[in-house]
Amino acid sequence: MSSVAATDDAAEATEFPIPAGVFAENVTAVKHYTDRLFSFRMTRPQSFRFRSGEFVMIGLPNAAKPVFRAYSIASPAWDEELEFFSIKVPEGPLTEHLQKIKVGDTVLMRKKPTGTLVHDALIPGKRLFLFSTGTGIAPFASVIRDPETYEKFDQVILTQTCRESAELNYGRELVENTRNDELMSEFVGDKLLFHASSTREGEPRGERVTKLIESGKLFTDLGIEPLNPETDRAMICGSMAMLREIEGLLQARGFEEGANNKPGTYVVERAFVD
Ligand code: A2P
């Protein structure tokens, strides 16, 4: 069995065995966006396959029994590395340590990806709405970088609500890079729309996406038609309260929840970090 050196602030380097049945991967990049949010990239095991929008269990080799948490894979299925977008929780059992990782460190990943924010769980439609708050944008970072998304939909509308404007920077960069990417730009064309709003600080100062749907401002801001279950499909990822509220708004408009074994007109992810 292999092992790696795990350090934490207080303790000397300690050797812990890599648990059986997990991948041990190397961090290749870390980017801090705010004191609450960061992203990292790591090597991808050659045998690891996933569908864009799925999540995996992530941990660190810093204990005999490491803590694992569900993390959406933010990179698309064609990327040779894996990307994740994480919150930093001061006393979070995993993120307290994960937020300190550096290039070259080891991250553990369980072998089986899963999740409902996938094309297979939606019936065909014309427009795809991706509603997110905070790090809930992570699975959509994967979905909007998947050519299949643009083969299946005429328009893709990504929304993100965060507390502060700086927390929207990951999404801003993501959308800009996706539109300009050599490989993706021919699929994306002008199909990808992004609506970002911060609720507590900075510009563009806005409202929660729930309010924007209710008032219709989301649609007038973007110059598009309101939600219509005949033509539209939706994926939702955010806090439990946000999921419930958006589900309520969608159901009131005639949308029905889908799953991998029974596709519908909207899907929700209920896997959380810390
Ligand atoms: P607000 O600032 O009004 O609380 P958090 O960091 O707490 O997960 O919140 C991320 C963003 O999601 C914040 O802008 C927050 O708005 C917003 N938010 C929180 N709860 C809901 C909800 N039930 N519906 C829509 N947006 C929400």
PDB file of C-alpha atoms and ligand atoms in Angstrom:
ATOM      1  CA  MET A   1       0.000   0.000   0.000  1.00  0.00           C
ATOM      2  CA  SER A   2       1.374   3.452  -0.870  1.00  0.00           C
ATOM      3  CA  SER A   3       1.436   6.373   1.511  1.00  0.00           C
ATOM      4  CA  VAL A   4       2.083  10.102   1.384  1.00  0.00           C
ATOM      5  CA  ALA A   5       3.360  12.717   3.798  1.00  0.00           C
ATOM      6  CA  ALA A   6       0.494  14.761   5.217  1.00  0.00           C
ATOM      7  CA  THR A   7       1.302  17.962   7.047  1.00  0.00           C
ATOM      8  CA  ASP A   8      -0.923  20.220   9.023  1.00  0.00           C
ATOM      9  CA  ASP A   9      -0.105  23.569  10.565  1.00  0.00           C
ATOM     10  CA  ALA A  10       0.611  22.391  14.043  1.00  0.00           C
ATOM     11  CA  ALA A  11       1.888  18.893  13.570  1.00  0.00           C
ATOM     12  CA  GLU A  12       5.027  17.439  12.048  1.00  0.00           C
ATOM     13  CA  ALA A  13       4.653  15.606   8.746  1.00  0.00           C
ATOM     14  CA  THR A  14       2.810  12.346   9.385  1.00  0.00           C
ATOM     15  CA  GLU A  15       2.494   9.321   7.130  1.00  0.00           C
ATOM     16  CA  PHE A  16      -0.993   8.000   6.461  1.00  0.00           C
ATOM     17  CA  PRO A  17      -1.742   5.109   4.130  1.00  0.00           C
ATOM     18  CA  ILE A  18      -3.859   5.852   1.067  1.00  0.00           C
ATOM     19  CA  PRO A  19      -7.195   4.103   1.744  1.00  0.00           C
ATOM     20  CA  ALA A  20      -8.045   1.202  -0.548  1.00  0.00           C
ATOM     21  CA  GLY A  21     -10.249   1.915  -3.570  1.00  0.00           C
ATOM     22  CA  VAL A  22      -9.463   5.622  -3.962  1.00  0.00           C
ATOM     23  CA  PHE A  23      -7.397   7.577  -6.462  1.00  0.00           C
ATOM     24  CA  ALA A  24      -4.513   9.698  -5.090  1.00  0.00           C
ATOM     25  CA  GLU A  25      -4.001  12.640  -7.470  1.00  0.00           C
ATOM     26  CA  ASN A  26      -1.620  15.607  -7.630  1.00  0.00           C
ATOM     27  CA  VAL A  27      -2.755  19.215  -7.417  1.00  0.00           C
ATOM     28  CA  THR A  28      -1.665  21.118 -10.564  1.00  0.00           C
ATOM     29  CA  ALA A  29      -3.130  24.593  -9.856  1.00  0.00           C
ATOM     30  CA  VAL A  30      -4.872  26.516  -7.072  1.00  0.00           C
ATOM     31  CA  LYS A  31      -6.635  29.878  -7.439  1.00  0.00           C
ATOM     32  CA  HIS A  32      -8.137  31.842  -4.577  1.00  0.00           C
ATOM     33  CA  TYR A  33     -11.006  34.134  -5.554  1.00  0.00           C
ATOM     34  CA  THR A  34     -12.024  35.536  -2.177  1.00  0.00           C
ATOM     35  CA  ASP A  35     -11.525  34.608   1.461  1.00  0.00           C
ATOM     36  CA  ARG A  36     -14.509  32.248   1.005  1.00  0.00           C
ATOM     37  CA  LEU A  37     -13.947  30.709  -2.443  1.00  0.00           C
ATOM     38  CA  PHE A  38     -11.147  28.958  -4.336  1.00  0.00           C
ATOM     39  CA  SER A  39     -10.709  26.568  -7.230  1.00  0.00           C
ATOM     40  CA  PHE A  40      -8.114  23.876  -7.829  1.00  0.00           C
ATOM     41  CA  ARG A  41      -7.101  21.523 -10.597  1.00  0.00           C
ATOM     42  CA  MET A  42      -5.533  18.100 -10.287  1.00  0.00           C
ATOM     43  CA  THR A  43      -4.350  15.210 -12.406  1.00  0.00           C
ATOM     44  CA  ARG A  44      -7.037  12.900 -13.778  1.00  0.00           C
ATOM     45  CA  PRO A  45      -6.638   9.135 -13.527  1.00  0.00           C
ATOM     46  CA  GLN A  46      -6.551   7.643 -17.026  1.00  0.00           C
ATOM     47  CA  SER A  47      -9.301   5.171 -16.213  1.00  0.00           C
ATOM     48  CA  PHE A  48     -11.643   7.799 -14.686  1.00  0.00           C
ATOM     49  CA  ARG A  49     -14.744   8.489 -16.806  1.00  0.00           C
ATOM     50  CA  PHE A  50     -17.655  10.767 -15.855  1.00  0.00           C
ATOM     51  CA  ARG A  51     -20.561  12.621 -17.396  1.00  0.00           C
ATOM     52  CA  SER A  52     -20.402  16.431 -17.345  1.00  0.00           C
ATOM     53  CA  GLY A  53     -22.345  17.655 -14.270  1.00  0.00           C
ATOM     54  CA  GLU A  54     -21.572  14.678 -12.014  1.00  0.00           C
ATOM     55  CA  PHE A  55     -19.904  14.809  -8.586  1.00  0.00           C
ATOM     56  CA  VAL A  56     -17.292  12.711  -6.772  1.00  0.00           C
ATOM     57  CA  MET A  57     -16.224  12.285  -3.161  1.00  0.00           C
ATOM     58  CA  ILE A  58     -13.026  14.220  -2.369  1.00  0.00           C
ATOM     59  CA  GLY A  59     -10.740  13.910   0.669  1.00  0.00           C
ATOM     60  CA  LEU A  60      -7.199  14.538   1.900  1.00  0.00           C
ATOM     61  CA  PRO A  61      -4.604  12.025   3.100  1.00  0.00           C
ATOM     62  CA  ASN A  62      -4.393  13.768   6.479  1.00  0.00           C
ATOM     63  CA  ALA A  63      -5.938  11.118   8.730  1.00  0.00           C
ATOM     64  CA  ALA A  64      -6.168   7.364   9.054  1.00  0.00           C
ATOM     65  CA  LYS A  65      -9.848   7.706   8.117  1.00  0.00           C
ATOM     66  CA  PRO A  66     -10.028  10.777   5.880  1.00  0.00           C
ATOM     67  CA  VAL A  67     -13.171  12.913   5.693  1.00  0.00           C
ATOM     68  CA  PHE A  68     -14.756  12.796   2.223  1.00  0.00           C
ATOM     69  CA  ARG A  69     -17.222  15.350   0.851  1.00  0.00           C
ATOM     70  CA  ALA A  70     -19.224  15.506  -2.368  1.00  0.00           C
ATOM     71  CA  TYR A  71     -17.696  17.840  -4.951  1.00  0.00           C
ATOM     72  CA  SER A  72     -19.108  18.584  -8.370  1.00  0.00           C
ATOM     73  CA  ILE A  73     -16.530  18.174 -11.099  1.00  0.00           C
ATOM     74  CA  ALA A  74     -16.253  21.629 -12.668  1.00  0.00           C
ATOM     75  CA  SER A  75     -14.199  20.559 -15.669  1.00  0.00           C
ATOM     76  CA  PRO A  76     -15.789  19.012 -18.758  1.00  0.00           C
ATOM     77  CA  ALA A  77     -15.501  15.318 -19.595  1.00  0.00           C
ATOM     78  CA  TRP A  78     -12.932  16.027 -22.375  1.00  0.00           C
ATOM     79  CA  ASP A  79     -10.455  17.852 -20.093  1.00  0.00           C
ATOM     80  CA  GLU A  80      -7.322  15.865 -19.260  1.00  0.00           C
ATOM     81  CA  GLU A  81      -7.308  17.330 -15.729  1.00  0.00           C
ATOM     82  CA  LEU A  82     -10.070  17.650 -13.109  1.00  0.00           C
ATOM     83  CA  GLU A  83     -11.216  21.025 -11.729  1.00  0.00           C
ATOM     84  CA  PHE A  84     -13.166  21.798  -8.558  1.00  0.00           C
ATOM     85  CA  PHE A  85     -14.623  25.027  -7.117  1.00  0.00           C
ATOM     86  CA  SER A  86     -14.852  25.080  -3.337  1.00  0.00           C
ATOM     87  CA  ILE A  87     -16.025  27.118  -0.427  1.00  0.00           C
ATOM     88  CA  LYS A  88     -13.693  27.638   2.560  1.00  0.00           C
ATOM     89  CA  VAL A  89     -15.431  26.851   5.819  1.00  0.00           C
ATOM     90  CA  PRO A  90     -13.291  27.968   8.805  1.00  0.00           C
ATOM     91  CA  GLU A  91     -14.045  24.841  10.817  1.00  0.00           C
ATOM     92  CA  GLY A  92     -15.256  22.621   7.990  1.00  0.00           C
ATOM     93  CA  PRO A  93     -13.881  19.114   8.535  1.00  0.00           C
ATOM     94  CA  LEU A  94     -12.537  18.991   4.978  1.00  0.00           C
ATOM     95  CA  THR A  95     -12.397  22.551   3.634  1.00  0.00           C
ATOM     96  CA  GLU A  96     -10.482  23.843   6.649  1.00  0.00           C
ATOM     97  CA  HIS A  97      -7.553  21.780   5.283  1.00  0.00           C
ATOM     98  CA  LEU A  98      -8.435  21.707   1.596  1.00  0.00           C
ATOM     99  CA  GLN A  99      -8.238  25.504   1.348  1.00  0.00           C
ATOM    100  CA  LYS A 100      -4.511  25.259   2.199  1.00  0.00           C
ATOM    101  CA  ILE A 101      -3.536  22.846  -0.596  1.00  0.00           C
ATOM    102  CA  LYS A 102      -0.671  23.755  -2.888  1.00  0.00           C
ATOM    103  CA  VAL A 103       0.564  22.567  -6.264  1.00  0.00           C
ATOM    104  CA  GLY A 104       2.070  19.094  -5.843  1.00  0.00           C
ATOM    105  CA  ASP A 105      -0.082  18.115  -2.842  1.00  0.00           C
ATOM    106  CA  THR A 106      -2.128  14.908  -2.919  1.00  0.00           C
ATOM    107  CA  VAL A 107      -5.946  14.889  -3.088  1.00  0.00           C
ATOM    108  CA  LEU A 108      -7.934  11.681  -2.675  1.00  0.00           C
ATOM    109  CA  MET A 109     -10.908  10.887  -4.865  1.00  0.00           C
ATOM    110  CA  ARG A 110     -13.322   7.970  -4.620  1.00  0.00           C
ATOM    111  CA  LYS A 111     -13.670   6.105  -7.873  1.00  0.00           C
ATOM    112  CA  LYS A 112     -17.366   6.412  -8.675  1.00  0.00           C
ATOM    113  CA  PRO A 113     -18.856   9.634 -10.059  1.00  0.00           C
ATOM    114  CA  THR A 114     -22.615  10.132  -9.808  1.00  0.00           C
ATOM    115  CA  GLY A 115     -25.271  12.851  -9.992  1.00  0.00           C
ATOM    116  CA  THR A 116     -28.455  14.147 -11.539  1.00  0.00           C
ATOM    117  CA  LEU A 117     -27.282  17.347 -13.261  1.00  0.00           C
ATOM    118  CA  VAL A 118     -26.716  15.440 -16.485  1.00  0.00           C
ATOM    119  CA  HIS A 119     -28.238  15.491 -19.935  1.00  0.00           C
ATOM    120  CA  ASP A 120     -29.507  11.930 -19.503  1.00  0.00           C
ATOM    121  CA  ALA A 121     -31.943  13.113 -16.775  1.00  0.00           C
ATOM    122  CA  LEU A 122     -33.614  15.750 -19.017  1.00  0.00           C
ATOM    123  CA  ILE A 123     -35.973  15.220 -21.914  1.00  0.00           C
ATOM    124  CA  PRO A 124     -35.032  17.113 -25.104  1.00  0.00           C
ATOM    125  CA  GLY A 125     -35.805  20.843 -25.216  1.00  0.00           C
ATOM    126  CA  LYS A 126     -34.802  24.110 -26.874  1.00  0.00           C
ATOM    127  CA  ARG A 127     -33.416  26.207 -23.969  1.00  0.00           C
ATOM    128  CA  LEU A 128     -31.398  24.997 -20.981  1.00  0.00           C
ATOM    129  CA  PHE A 129     -31.534  27.092 -17.774  1.00  0.00           C
ATOM    130  CA  LEU A 130     -28.738  26.508 -15.236  1.00  0.00           C
ATOM    131  CA  PHE A 131     -29.641  28.165 -11.919  1.00  0.00           C
ATOM    132  CA  SER A 132     -26.880  28.458  -9.279  1.00  0.00           C
ATOM    133  CA  THR A 133     -25.895  30.218  -6.081  1.00  0.00           C
ATOM    134  CA  GLY A 134     -22.310  30.360  -4.779  1.00  0.00           C
ATOM    135  CA  THR A 135     -20.293  27.207  -5.530  1.00  0.00           C
ATOM    136  CA  GLY A 136     -23.440  25.719  -7.062  1.00  0.00           C
ATOM    137  CA  ILE A 137     -22.022  26.972 -10.359  1.00  0.00           C
ATOM    138  CA  ALA A 138     -19.416  24.156 -10.311  1.00  0.00           C
ATOM    139  CA  PRO A 139     -21.372  21.423 -12.131  1.00  0.00           C
ATOM    140  CA  PHE A 140     -22.492  24.002 -14.696  1.00  0.00           C
ATOM    141  CA  ALA A 141     -18.854  24.921 -15.343  1.00  0.00           C
ATOM    142  CA  SER A 142     -18.654  21.363 -16.622  1.00  0.00           C
ATOM    143  CA  VAL A 143     -21.975  21.394 -18.495  1.00  0.00           C
ATOM    144  CA  ILE A 144     -21.319  24.682 -20.351  1.00  0.00           C
ATOM    145  CA  ARG A 145     -17.925  23.375 -21.515  1.00  0.00           C
ATOM    146  CA  ASP A 146     -19.441  20.210 -22.977  1.00  0.00           C
ATOM    147  CA  PRO A 147     -20.109  20.362 -26.753  1.00  0.00           C
ATOM    148  CA  GLU A 148     -23.112  18.032 -26.251  1.00  0.00           C
ATOM    149  CA  THR A 149     -24.892  20.879 -24.398  1.00  0.00           C
ATOM    150  CA  TYR A 150     -24.887  23.007 -27.556  1.00  0.00           C
ATOM    151  CA  GLU A 151     -25.779  20.075 -29.784  1.00  0.00           C
ATOM    152  CA  LYS A 152     -28.865  19.486 -27.630  1.00  0.00           C
ATOM    153  CA  PHE A 153     -29.978  23.088 -26.934  1.00  0.00           C
ATOM    154  CA  ASP A 154     -30.371  26.276 -29.004  1.00  0.00           C
ATOM    155  CA  GLN A 155     -29.733  28.497 -25.985  1.00  0.00           C
ATOM    156  CA  VAL A 156     -28.014  27.948 -22.616  1.00  0.00           C
ATOM    157  CA  ILE A 157     -28.811  30.429 -19.819  1.00  0.00           C
ATOM    158  CA  LEU A 158     -26.495  30.298 -16.805  1.00  0.00           C
ATOM    159  CA  THR A 159     -27.406  32.306 -13.691  1.00  0.00           C
ATOM    160  CA  GLN A 160     -25.378  32.791 -10.533  1.00  0.00           C
ATOM    161  CA  THR A 161     -26.284  34.684  -7.371  1.00  0.00           C
ATOM    162  CA  CYS A 162     -23.564  35.387  -4.793  1.00  0.00           C
ATOM    163  CA  ARG A 163     -23.274  37.623  -1.764  1.00  0.00           C
ATOM    164  CA  GLU A 164     -20.411  39.732  -3.135  1.00  0.00           C
ATOM    165  CA  SER A 165     -19.377  40.791  -6.610  1.00  0.00           C
ATOM    166  CA  ALA A 166     -15.875  39.255  -6.268  1.00  0.00           C
ATOM    167  CA  GLU A 167     -17.512  35.873  -5.714  1.00  0.00           C
ATOM    168  CA  LEU A 168     -18.873  36.078  -9.264  1.00  0.00           C
ATOM    169  CA  ASN A 169     -15.379  36.217 -10.796  1.00  0.00           C
ATOM    170  CA  TYR A 170     -14.995  32.459 -11.229  1.00  0.00           C
ATOM    171  CA  GLY A 171     -18.198  32.426 -13.302  1.00  0.00           C
ATOM    172  CA  ARG A 172     -17.241  35.541 -15.250  1.00  0.00           C
ATOM    173  CA  GLU A 173     -13.875  34.049 -16.228  1.00  0.00           C
ATOM    174  CA  LEU A 174     -15.449  30.713 -16.993  1.00  0.00           C
ATOM    175  CA  VAL A 175     -18.014  32.172 -19.388  1.00  0.00           C
ATOM    176  CA  GLU A 176     -15.495  34.435 -21.111  1.00  0.00           C
ATOM    177  CA  ASN A 177     -12.946  31.622 -21.496  1.00  0.00           C
ATOM    178  CA  THR A 178     -15.601  29.232 -22.769  1.00  0.00           C
ATOM    179  CA  ARG A 179     -16.822  31.710 -25.389  1.00  0.00           C
ATOM    180  CA  ASN A 180     -13.224  32.318 -26.532  1.00  0.00           C
ATOM    181  CA  ASP A 181     -11.918  28.775 -26.246  1.00  0.00           C
ATOM    182  CA  GLU A 182     -10.498  27.422 -29.500  1.00  0.00           C
ATOM    183  CA  LEU A 183     -12.364  24.133 -29.194  1.00  0.00           C
ATOM    184  CA  MET A 184     -15.601  25.381 -27.609  1.00  0.00           C
ATOM    185  CA  SER A 185     -16.240  28.664 -29.438  1.00  0.00           C
ATOM    186  CA  GLU A 186     -17.549  26.958 -32.571  1.00  0.00           C
ATOM    187  CA  PHE A 187     -20.121  25.028 -30.521  1.00  0.00           C
ATOM    188  CA  VAL A 188     -21.044  27.927 -28.232  1.00  0.00           C
ATOM    189  CA  GLY A 189     -21.374  30.706 -30.824  1.00  0.00           C
ATOM    190  CA  ASP A 190     -23.835  33.183 -29.302  1.00  0.00           C
ATOM    191  CA  LYS A 191     -25.875  30.485 -27.529  1.00  0.00           C
ATOM    192  CA  LEU A 192     -24.463  31.020 -24.020  1.00  0.00           C
ATOM    193  CA  LEU A 193     -26.026  33.745 -21.820  1.00  0.00           C
ATOM    194  CA  PHE A 194     -24.841  34.574 -18.291  1.00  0.00           C
ATOM    195  CA  HIS A 195     -26.796  36.485 -15.645  1.00  0.00           C
ATOM    196  CA  ALA A 196     -24.786  37.298 -12.501  1.00  0.00           C
ATOM    197  CA  SER A 197     -26.076  39.115  -9.445  1.00  0.00           C
ATOM    198  CA  SER A 198     -24.578  39.946  -6.066  1.00  0.00           C
ATOM    199  CA  THR A 199     -27.017  40.498  -3.232  1.00  0.00           C
ATOM    200  CA  ARG A 200     -24.966  42.163  -0.511  1.00  0.00           C
ATOM    201  CA  GLU A 201     -22.123  44.146  -2.049  1.00  0.00           C
ATOM    202  CA  GLY A 202     -20.647  45.478  -5.295  1.00  0.00           C
ATOM    203  CA  GLU A 203     -21.739  45.711  -8.907  1.00  0.00           C
ATOM    204  CA  PRO A 204     -23.776  44.414 -10.591  1.00  0.00           C
ATOM    205  CA  ARG A 205     -25.907  44.807  -7.470  1.00  0.00           C
ATOM    206  CA  GLY A 206     -28.926  42.670  -7.887  1.00  0.00           C
ATOM    207  CA  GLU A 207     -31.454  40.424  -6.330  1.00  0.00           C
ATOM    208  CA  ARG A 208     -31.718  36.722  -5.644  1.00  0.00           C
ATOM    209  CA  VAL A 209     -32.462  34.771  -8.792  1.00  0.00           C
ATOM    210  CA  THR A 210     -35.744  33.635  -7.218  1.00  0.00           C
ATOM    211  CA  LYS A 211     -36.924  37.259  -7.053  1.00  0.00           C
ATOM    212  CA  LEU A 212     -35.686  37.870 -10.588  1.00  0.00           C
ATOM    213  CA  ILE A 213     -37.731  34.927 -11.877  1.00  0.00           C
ATOM    214  CA  GLU A 214     -40.834  36.024  -9.972  1.00  0.00           C
ATOM    215  CA  SER A 215     -40.653  39.605 -11.207  1.00  0.00           C
ATOM    216  CA  GLY A 216     -39.647  38.561 -14.718  1.00  0.00           C
ATOM    217  CA  LYS A 217     -36.585  40.827 -14.558  1.00  0.00           C
ATOM    218  CA  LEU A 218     -34.290  37.897 -15.325  1.00  0.00           C
ATOM    219  CA  PHE A 219     -35.927  37.500 -18.719  1.00  0.00           C
ATOM    220  CA  THR A 220     -36.185  41.195 -19.578  1.00  0.00           C
ATOM    221  CA  ASP A 221     -32.546  41.737 -18.533  1.00  0.00           C
ATOM    222  CA  LEU A 222     -31.467  38.983 -20.937  1.00  0.00           C
ATOM    223  CA  GLY A 223     -34.014  39.849 -23.644  1.00  0.00           C
ATOM    224  CA  ILE A 224     -35.521  36.364 -23.668  1.00  0.00           C
ATOM    225  CA  GLU A 225     -38.968  34.780 -23.256  1.00  0.00           C
ATOM    226  CA  PRO A 226     -40.122  33.741 -19.734  1.00  0.00           C
ATOM    227  CA  LEU A 227     -39.893  30.117 -18.593  1.00  0.00           C
ATOM    228  CA  ASN A 228     -41.980  27.671 -20.592  1.00  0.00           C
ATOM    229  CA  PRO A 229     -42.059  23.938 -19.789  1.00  0.00           C
ATOM    230  CA  GLU A 230     -42.801  23.094 -23.436  1.00  0.00           C
ATOM    231  CA  THR A 231     -39.454  24.392 -24.644  1.00  0.00           C
ATOM    232  CA  ASP A 232     -37.280  24.832 -21.541  1.00  0.00           C
ATOM    233  CA  ARG A 233     -35.269  22.495 -19.346  1.00  0.00           C
ATOM    234  CA  ALA A 234     -33.563  23.463 -16.083  1.00  0.00           C
ATOM    235  CA  MET A 235     -30.834  22.314 -13.735  1.00  0.00           C
ATOM    236  CA  ILE A 236     -30.573  23.747 -10.199  1.00  0.00           C
ATOM    237  CA  CYS A 237     -27.604  23.750  -7.805  1.00  0.00           C
ATOM    238  CA  GLY A 238     -27.235  25.795  -4.613  1.00  0.00           C
ATOM    239  CA  SER A 239     -28.245  25.857  -0.969  1.00  0.00           C
ATOM    240  CA  MET A 240     -31.149  23.704   0.191  1.00  0.00           C
ATOM    241  CA  ALA A 241     -33.374  26.771   0.629  1.00  0.00           C
ATOM    242  CA  MET A 242     -32.560  27.980  -2.880  1.00  0.00           C
ATOM    243  CA  LEU A 243     -33.240  24.534  -4.385  1.00  0.00           C
ATOM    244  CA  ARG A 244     -36.632  24.362  -2.704  1.00  0.00           C
ATOM    245  CA  GLU A 245     -37.638  27.845  -3.806  1.00  0.00           C
ATOM    246  CA  ILE A 246     -36.605  27.389  -7.429  1.00  0.00           C
ATOM    247  CA  GLU A 247     -38.275  23.990  -7.528  1.00  0.00           C
ATOM    248  CA  GLY A 248     -41.455  25.668  -6.267  1.00  0.00           C
ATOM    249  CA  LEU A 249     -41.261  28.307  -9.008  1.00  0.00           C
ATOM    250  CA  LEU A 250     -40.641  25.673 -11.689  1.00  0.00           C
ATOM    251  CA  GLN A 251     -43.375  23.339 -10.491  1.00  0.00           C
ATOM    252  CA  ALA A 252     -45.852  26.236 -10.386  1.00  0.00           C
ATOM    253  CA  ARG A 253     -45.051  26.755 -14.076  1.00  0.00           C
ATOM    254  CA  GLY A 254     -45.631  23.093 -14.974  1.00  0.00           C
ATOM    255  CA  PHE A 255     -42.085  21.681 -14.818  1.00  0.00           C
ATOM    256  CA  GLU A 256     -41.534  18.128 -13.515  1.00  0.00           C
ATOM    257  CA  GLU A 257     -38.456  16.753 -11.803  1.00  0.00           C
ATOM    258  CA  GLY A 258     -36.333  14.264 -13.743  1.00  0.00           C
ATOM    259  CA  ALA A 259     -33.860  11.580 -12.716  1.00  0.00           C
ATOM    260  CA  ASN A 260     -31.381   9.346 -14.503  1.00  0.00           C
ATOM    261  CA  ASN A 261     -33.962   6.559 -14.742  1.00  0.00           C
ATOM    262  CA  LYS A 262     -36.889   8.892 -15.518  1.00  0.00           C
ATOM    263  CA  PRO A 263     -35.951  12.049 -17.448  1.00  0.00           C
ATOM    264  CA  GLY A 264     -38.030  15.176 -16.771  1.00  0.00           C
ATOM    265  CA  THR A 265     -38.044  18.894 -17.465  1.00  0.00           C
ATOM    266  CA  TYR A 266     -35.839  19.912 -14.520  1.00  0.00           C
ATOM    267  CA  VAL A 267     -33.198  18.328 -12.260  1.00  0.00           C
ATOM    268  CA  VAL A 268     -31.727  19.216  -8.864  1.00  0.00           C
ATOM    269  CA  GLU A 269     -28.470  18.257  -7.158  1.00  0.00           C
ATOM    270  CA  ARG A 270     -28.654  17.619  -3.436  1.00  0.00           C
ATOM    271  CA  ALA A 271     -24.979  16.869  -2.737  1.00  0.00           C
ATOM    272  CA  PHE A 272     -23.251  19.382  -0.492  1.00  0.00           C
ATOM    273  CA  VAL A 273     -19.841  20.502   0.684  1.00  0.00           C
ATOM    274  CA  ASP A 274     -19.383  20.825   4.482  1.00  0.00           C
TER     275      ASP A 274
HETATM  276  P1  A2P B   1     -28.703  36.765   0.306  1.00  0.00           P
HETATM  277  O1  A2P B   1     -27.472  37.609   0.323  1.00  0.00           O
HETATM  278  O2  A2P B   1     -29.975  37.541   0.135  1.00  0.00           O
HETATM  279  O3  A2P B   1     -28.763  35.796   1.481  1.00  0.00           O
HETATM  280  P2  A2P B   1     -24.822  31.708   0.621  1.00  0.00           P
HETATM  281  O4  A2P B   1     -23.399  32.176   0.513  1.00  0.00           O
HETATM  282  O5  A2P B   1     -25.461  31.987   1.919  1.00  0.00           O
HETATM  283  O6  A2P B   1     -25.007  30.281   0.147  1.00  0.00           O
HETATM  284  O7  A2P B   1     -25.639  32.586  -0.422  1.00  0.00           O
HETATM  285  C1  A2P B   1     -25.232  32.715  -1.754  1.00  0.00           C
HETATM  286  C2  A2P B   1     -26.220  33.576  -2.467  1.00  0.00           C
HETATM  287  O8  A2P B   1     -27.467  32.871  -2.552  1.00  0.00           O
HETATM  288  C3  A2P B   1     -26.490  34.894  -1.774  1.00  0.00           C
HETATM  289  O9  A2P B   1     -26.531  35.892  -2.754  1.00  0.00           O
HETATM  290  C4  A2P B   1     -27.845  34.675  -1.129  1.00  0.00           C
HETATM  291  O10 A2P B   1     -28.630  35.859  -1.037  1.00  0.00           O
HETATM  292  C5  A2P B   1     -28.497  33.743  -2.125  1.00  0.00           C
HETATM  293  N1  A2P B   1     -29.569  32.955  -1.535  1.00  0.00           N
HETATM  294  C6  A2P B   1     -29.643  32.468  -0.293  1.00  0.00           C
HETATM  295  N2  A2P B   1     -30.785  31.788  -0.099  1.00  0.00           N
HETATM  296  C7  A2P B   1     -31.459  31.846  -1.267  1.00  0.00           C
HETATM  297  C8  A2P B   1     -32.727  31.350  -1.704  1.00  0.00           C
HETATM  298  N3  A2P B   1     -33.538  30.665  -0.908  1.00  0.00           N
HETATM  299  N4  A2P B   1     -33.077  31.599  -2.987  1.00  0.00           N
HETATM  300  C9  A2P B   1     -32.277  32.288  -3.808  1.00  0.00           C
HETATM  301  N5  A2P B   1     -31.093  32.793  -3.448  1.00  0.00           N
HETATM  302  C10 A2P B   1     -30.672  32.589  -2.189  1.00  0.00           C
END
